[in-house]
XYZ file of C-alpha atoms in Angstrom:
413
model
C -33.345 -17.913 -7.282
C -34.699 -14.243 -6.201
C -36.685 -12.826 -8.521
C -37.164 -9.472 -9.179
C -40.278 -7.976 -10.848
C -38.650 -4.544 -11.921
C -37.333 -5.541 -15.433
C -38.699 -3.314 -18.018
C -38.259 -0.499 -16.276
C -34.682 -1.481 -15.735
C -34.310 -2.168 -19.391
C -35.589 1.048 -20.198
C -33.111 2.546 -18.118
C -30.526 0.456 -19.924
C -31.800 2.226 -22.896
C -31.907 5.707 -21.848
C -28.211 4.918 -20.638
C -27.136 3.698 -24.017
C -28.068 6.896 -25.829
C -26.439 8.830 -23.007
C -23.539 7.098 -23.909
C -24.141 7.477 -27.766
C -24.683 10.938 -27.598
C -22.022 11.737 -25.203
C -19.233 11.052 -27.439
C -18.500 9.569 -30.444
C -14.979 8.340 -29.185
C -14.599 4.299 -28.457
C -11.517 5.394 -26.263
C -11.417 5.616 -22.260
C -12.418 9.095 -20.444
C -9.438 9.421 -18.565
C -10.109 12.885 -17.213
C -13.588 12.146 -15.511
C -13.053 12.615 -12.057
C -13.073 10.161 -9.382
C -16.206 10.231 -7.275
C -14.102 9.958 -4.087
C -10.738 9.834 -2.767
C -10.337 6.849 -0.293
C -7.109 4.757 0.943
C -7.189 0.774 0.658
C -7.100 -0.971 3.686
C -3.538 -3.468 3.856
C -4.463 -6.095 6.521
C -7.257 -8.754 7.791
C -7.617 -7.820 10.688
C -10.351 -4.577 10.849
C -13.767 -5.728 12.565
C -16.920 -6.505 10.498
C -18.166 -3.388 9.225
C -20.719 -1.024 11.598
C -21.965 1.549 8.933
C -25.160 0.166 7.300
C -24.654 -0.543 3.773
C -27.030 0.343 0.917
C -29.432 -2.093 0.040
C -27.681 -4.435 -2.373
C -30.145 -7.516 -2.289
C -33.512 -6.322 -3.768
C -32.724 -2.467 -5.271
C -35.876 -2.741 -7.724
C -38.672 -2.796 -5.456
C -39.215 0.878 -5.210
C -39.876 0.813 -8.974
C -43.137 0.314 -11.161
C -43.601 -3.161 -12.499
C -42.939 -4.469 -15.766
C -41.631 -7.444 -17.087
C -39.460 -8.296 -19.860
C -40.021 -9.427 -23.146
C -37.635 -11.902 -23.107
C -34.617 -12.498 -21.547
C -30.996 -12.229 -23.549
C -28.775 -14.863 -23.249
C -25.320 -14.277 -22.079
C -22.523 -16.356 -21.826
C -19.608 -15.446 -19.748
C -16.420 -17.032 -19.611
C -14.246 -17.309 -15.930
C -10.522 -17.953 -16.072
C -10.469 -20.396 -13.447
C -12.397 -22.553 -11.802
C -15.097 -21.889 -9.514
C -14.350 -19.684 -6.787
C -14.709 -16.351 -4.611
C -12.581 -14.871 -6.907
C -15.546 -15.081 -9.120
C -18.320 -14.787 -6.450
C -19.932 -11.026 -7.797
C -20.998 -13.185 -10.749
C -22.527 -16.112 -9.274
C -24.445 -13.682 -6.351
C -25.633 -11.823 -9.829
C -27.153 -14.905 -11.183
C -28.345 -15.861 -7.554
C -29.620 -12.903 -6.531
C -31.370 -12.752 -9.615
C -29.607 -8.987 -10.680
C -29.149 -10.464 -13.875
C -32.791 -11.625 -14.680
C -33.836 -7.880 -13.454
C -31.298 -6.472 -16.177
C -33.246 -9.064 -18.839
C -30.191 -11.191 -18.976
C -29.838 -14.921 -18.889
C -26.339 -15.468 -17.942
C -24.358 -18.641 -18.241
C -21.238 -19.326 -16.523
C -18.332 -21.177 -17.790
C -15.523 -22.312 -15.683
C -12.127 -21.807 -16.493
C -9.371 -24.361 -16.796
C -5.714 -24.318 -17.227
C -6.154 -25.440 -20.872
C -8.755 -22.595 -21.436
C -7.918 -19.029 -22.660
C -10.808 -16.982 -21.673
C -10.076 -13.563 -24.291
C -9.662 -16.267 -27.082
C -13.004 -18.043 -26.322
C -14.484 -14.527 -26.322
C -12.470 -13.595 -29.675
C -13.898 -16.612 -31.335
C -17.218 -16.191 -30.373
C -17.978 -18.967 -28.118
C -18.761 -16.389 -25.197
C -20.026 -13.221 -25.088
C -18.295 -11.647 -22.346
C -14.874 -12.874 -20.284
C -12.318 -12.411 -17.364
C -9.134 -11.919 -18.152
C -5.982 -10.154 -16.612
C -4.867 -7.105 -18.426
C -1.403 -7.846 -19.584
C -2.641 -11.665 -20.686
C -5.666 -10.053 -22.764
C -3.460 -7.254 -24.344
C -1.178 -9.716 -25.245
C -4.093 -11.299 -27.535
C -4.826 -8.180 -28.826
C -1.913 -7.415 -30.067
C -2.145 -10.833 -31.586
C -4.791 -10.023 -33.439
C -7.939 -10.614 -31.133
C -10.406 -7.772 -31.143
C -11.477 -7.541 -27.660
C -11.759 -4.697 -25.071
C -11.838 -4.366 -21.483
C -14.993 -2.540 -20.308
C -14.136 -2.824 -16.584
C -11.615 -3.170 -14.250
C -13.660 -4.779 -11.270
C -9.507 -5.918 -9.626
C -8.495 -2.138 -9.008
C -4.952 -4.054 -7.319
C -2.768 -7.163 -7.924
C -3.244 -10.009 -5.605
C 0.358 -11.238 -6.660
C 2.733 -12.318 -3.804
C 6.066 -14.221 -3.510
C 6.149 -16.466 -0.680
C 9.136 -18.037 0.949
C 10.238 -19.249 4.284
C 11.089 -16.303 6.968
C 14.622 -18.183 7.432
C 14.982 -18.359 3.571
C 16.507 -14.731 3.508
C 14.417 -13.673 0.383
C 13.308 -10.384 1.650
C 12.963 -8.218 -1.883
C 13.279 -9.020 -5.721
C 17.169 -8.653 -5.180
C 16.911 -11.665 -3.547
C 16.006 -14.150 -5.917
C 19.294 -14.267 -7.669
C 20.751 -18.142 -7.314
C 17.234 -19.280 -5.925
C 14.825 -21.407 -7.111
C 11.779 -19.166 -7.890
C 8.362 -20.820 -8.795
C 5.837 -19.360 -11.181
C 3.099 -20.666 -12.750
C 3.393 -19.794 -16.229
C 0.233 -19.366 -18.516
C 1.005 -15.403 -18.253
C 1.198 -15.229 -14.671
C 4.458 -15.207 -14.301
C 4.896 -11.430 -15.793
C 4.943 -9.788 -12.252
C 7.426 -11.916 -11.140
C 9.657 -11.452 -14.049
C 8.958 -7.608 -13.963
C 9.776 -7.687 -10.447
C 13.276 -9.392 -11.438
C 13.940 -6.720 -14.139
C 13.161 -3.885 -12.096
C 15.824 -5.188 -9.477
C 18.606 -6.105 -12.439
C 18.323 -9.414 -12.582
C 17.968 -11.084 -16.000
C 15.077 -13.825 -15.481
C 16.720 -16.304 -17.568
C 19.614 -16.208 -15.168
C 17.238 -16.868 -12.204
C 16.446 -20.734 -11.673
C 12.527 -20.787 -12.700
C 10.626 -23.731 -11.510
C 7.440 -24.142 -13.021
C 5.104 -24.461 -9.923
C 1.913 -26.025 -9.749
C -1.292 -24.394 -8.915
C -0.472 -24.941 -4.958
C 1.928 -24.551 -2.292
C 3.218 -27.990 -2.114
C 6.333 -27.407 -3.794
C 7.257 -24.476 -1.590
C 6.496 -26.384 1.411
C 8.379 -29.394 0.942
C 11.637 -27.565 -0.152
C 11.424 -27.574 -3.982
C 11.029 -23.943 -4.083
C 12.626 -21.622 -2.449
C 10.161 -18.768 -2.867
C 6.859 -19.746 -4.681
C 4.200 -17.575 -6.116
C 0.932 -17.300 -4.681
C -2.313 -14.999 -4.706
C -3.224 -13.171 -1.610
C -7.056 -14.938 -1.708
C -5.568 -18.526 -2.604
C -2.525 -19.844 -2.290
C -0.717 -17.578 0.441
C -3.988 -19.017 2.714
C -2.795 -22.828 1.550
C 0.169 -22.206 3.584
C -1.674 -20.777 6.761
C -4.008 -23.695 6.170
C -0.777 -26.188 6.614
C 0.501 -27.928 9.711
C 4.006 -26.855 11.123
C 6.058 -30.564 11.424
C 8.021 -28.697 14.027
C 5.143 -27.654 16.013
C 2.155 -29.444 15.241
C 0.232 -26.476 15.024
C -0.756 -24.268 11.658
C 1.658 -22.092 10.543
C 1.798 -18.564 11.126
C 2.219 -15.355 9.023
C 5.163 -14.586 10.822
C 6.936 -18.221 9.698
C 6.696 -16.928 5.977
C 8.409 -13.708 4.274
C 6.090 -12.023 1.714
C 6.409 -10.162 -1.437
C 3.835 -8.291 -2.739
C 4.087 -7.122 -6.111
C 1.606 -4.327 -5.697
C 4.163 -2.791 -3.230
C 6.993 -3.227 -5.334
C 5.451 -1.402 -7.757
C 5.346 -3.840 -10.347
C 1.874 -4.659 -9.874
C -0.630 -5.236 -13.018
C -4.252 -4.930 -13.334
C -5.760 -8.355 -13.129
C -9.448 -9.195 -13.254
C -11.042 -7.430 -15.767
C -14.478 -7.650 -17.893
C -13.483 -8.019 -21.563
C -15.913 -7.157 -24.482
C -16.065 -8.143 -29.007
C -14.374 -5.013 -29.698
C -16.539 -5.488 -33.397
C -20.157 -6.192 -31.583
C -19.376 -2.981 -29.143
C -20.483 -0.873 -32.409
C -23.974 -2.972 -32.123
C -26.836 -0.974 -30.560
C -28.178 -4.225 -28.899
C -24.789 -5.829 -27.877
C -23.518 -2.366 -26.305
C -26.845 -2.322 -24.712
C -26.339 -5.760 -23.106
C -22.487 -4.763 -22.255
C -24.185 -1.852 -19.776
C -26.773 -4.172 -18.302
C -23.888 -7.388 -17.576
C -22.011 -4.702 -16.189
C -24.244 -3.047 -14.190
C -25.243 -6.472 -12.682
C -22.127 -7.832 -12.363
C -21.014 -4.788 -10.274
C -24.180 -5.057 -8.208
C -22.877 -8.601 -7.454
C -19.839 -7.778 -6.145
C -21.707 -4.996 -3.983
C -23.893 -7.593 -2.695
C -20.277 -9.929 -1.804
C -18.514 -6.710 -0.283
C -21.305 -6.481 1.894
C -22.007 -10.326 2.843
C -18.811 -12.192 2.634
C -20.212 -14.777 4.171
C -23.100 -15.466 2.346
C -21.033 -15.328 -1.311
C -18.523 -17.893 0.528
C -21.066 -20.163 1.051
C -22.590 -19.559 -2.119
C -19.240 -20.650 -4.527
C -18.726 -23.179 -1.780
C -21.910 -25.076 -2.783
C -21.720 -24.493 -6.715
C -19.044 -27.078 -6.378
C -15.921 -25.697 -5.451
C -13.030 -27.921 -4.451
C -12.064 -25.707 -1.801
C -13.730 -25.722 1.676
C -16.064 -22.886 3.075
C -13.268 -21.616 5.633
C -10.895 -21.109 2.886
C -13.358 -19.506 0.452
C -14.208 -17.347 3.320
C -10.643 -16.310 3.560
C -11.133 -15.626 -0.241
C -13.680 -13.767 -0.495
C -12.416 -11.227 2.135
C -8.956 -10.876 0.326
C -10.843 -10.577 -2.741
C -12.786 -7.702 -1.724
C -9.470 -6.128 -0.834
C -8.543 -5.749 -4.268
C -12.113 -4.063 -5.465
C -12.808 -1.992 -2.248
C -12.867 0.785 -1.812
C -12.686 2.270 -5.291
C -12.104 5.802 -6.005
C -13.583 6.023 -9.460
C -16.520 3.921 -8.633
C -16.327 -0.103 -9.158
C -15.337 -1.707 -12.503
C -13.883 2.293 -13.313
C -10.622 2.109 -15.600
C -7.653 4.236 -13.896
C -5.635 5.737 -16.560
C -2.548 5.285 -14.242
C -2.886 1.714 -13.545
C -3.663 1.387 -16.808
C -0.530 2.993 -18.286
C 1.802 1.016 -15.740
C 0.658 -2.116 -16.476
C 1.089 -1.787 -20.158
C 4.532 -0.045 -19.671
C 5.929 -2.724 -17.282
C 4.412 -5.535 -20.285
C 6.576 -3.769 -22.747
C 9.786 -3.858 -20.848
C 9.572 -7.009 -19.054
C 11.212 -9.852 -20.546
C 10.502 -13.317 -20.684
C 13.205 -16.322 -20.290
C 13.414 -16.228 -24.020
C 14.661 -12.334 -24.385
C 11.059 -11.361 -25.788
C 8.638 -8.905 -24.128
C 4.848 -9.318 -23.380
C 3.473 -6.513 -25.556
C 5.903 -4.964 -28.564
C 4.485 -1.637 -28.572
C 2.059 0.538 -26.922
C -1.868 -0.612 -26.563
C -4.078 1.434 -29.051
C -6.484 4.058 -27.630
C -9.264 1.453 -28.201
C -7.754 -1.228 -25.963
C -10.071 -0.097 -23.063
C -12.898 2.593 -22.315
C -15.093 3.618 -19.393
C -18.085 4.210 -21.462
C -19.841 1.013 -20.439
C -18.841 1.191 -16.712
C -19.986 4.892 -16.569
C -23.524 3.974 -17.730
C -23.490 1.061 -15.632
C -22.669 3.322 -12.428
C -25.794 5.742 -13.552
C -28.059 2.704 -13.178
C -26.575 1.287 -9.764
C -26.753 4.843 -8.561
C -30.398 5.479 -9.456
C -30.670 1.985 -7.604
C -29.193 3.327 -4.673
C -26.396 0.723 -4.758
C -22.760 1.860 -3.418
C -20.463 1.701 -5.995
C -17.540 3.034 -4.067
C -17.757 1.442 -1.247
C -15.708 4.444 0.721
C -16.682 2.776 4.275
C -15.224 -0.743 3.292
C -13.710 -3.047 6.154
C -12.884 -6.520 5.970
C -14.135 -9.053 8.039
C -11.859 -10.966 10.407
C -11.142 -14.738 8.955
C -9.866 -17.214 11.202
C -8.091 -20.243 9.245
C -8.345 -23.931 9.604
C -6.681 -26.886 8.502
C -7.237 -27.671 4.836
C -9.418 -24.367 4.943
C -12.832 -27.110 5.348
């Protein structure tokens, strides 16, 4: 692990940031009036070349500060919502590059699994922070879990519905009478929201319980399969087309983006314990944790291949080429970040909340029965984290971000 020797100074900066947050406002809800740092547009394709603009140094931001040492490292547990892969590369990079340690934190990353609900782990006190999609976490909050979104890492939805091009499924309106796959566990919310917007009752569609792969689509058991831009979509492009003996190409498929359909919901966010946020020490830890995590994401923006290698070496079952594709696609969901990486945009939040109140499941119930309360998210923590990162020279907007070009291989090896 790369070591940084200026932990004491950073800890002092965190303490000052906490004081600024505490003195600047006595409200726990988000500041929805803060002006964004820059106005940018998000790239859509993976054809742009490697960026030629020299990025800010995200590897050793503290070398110019006075030297100091932490009296001790604060232990922190982070619960992921799925297994090790580039979806969480920023957190692994923050460990490997010493960003957490420089903030006086000793972070343990807990992998997720099908039977693990990260926001429940957090609410039960078995983790200090958790990564979860917003609608899932809001459903848990409505059920009584005191959890708060303190940093919205993914600014855009990466959920797709993929079908073969000759299936005639060009929009959610074409789902009627077809076999539509979804993963369940709250991952179906956008699928059902798209049906609802198209005037289709999800209960009238043949919804197929889909495994976390694309086998059902490739074998013809599903007409349109749920996929993430960064994972399952790559899986079909890594498979051999039996008609040609070559890899499938994007032209072989029809892809529906729920972000483009206007029903994209906010996904990966950092959640904290709402009760503990009133504690000064936990609040300061939250600022440090968010700052180092976002520094990790800035590092992975500027070091795509290094982060893909890192998560592969952490034991991921996915191959290096697949992880490189995934890292590249994850970056598109984060960068550019108009209000700064992790900033919670009120319009995107309201869209997610509204869709969650309008989208019915197969039993006719909605994800949320009422609008989330004002304390469900706050920008106080991420704003303090931004101040730390900007003082360290970290680019928190990525206005010049451009994706790299990734060539997939069979099986993603």
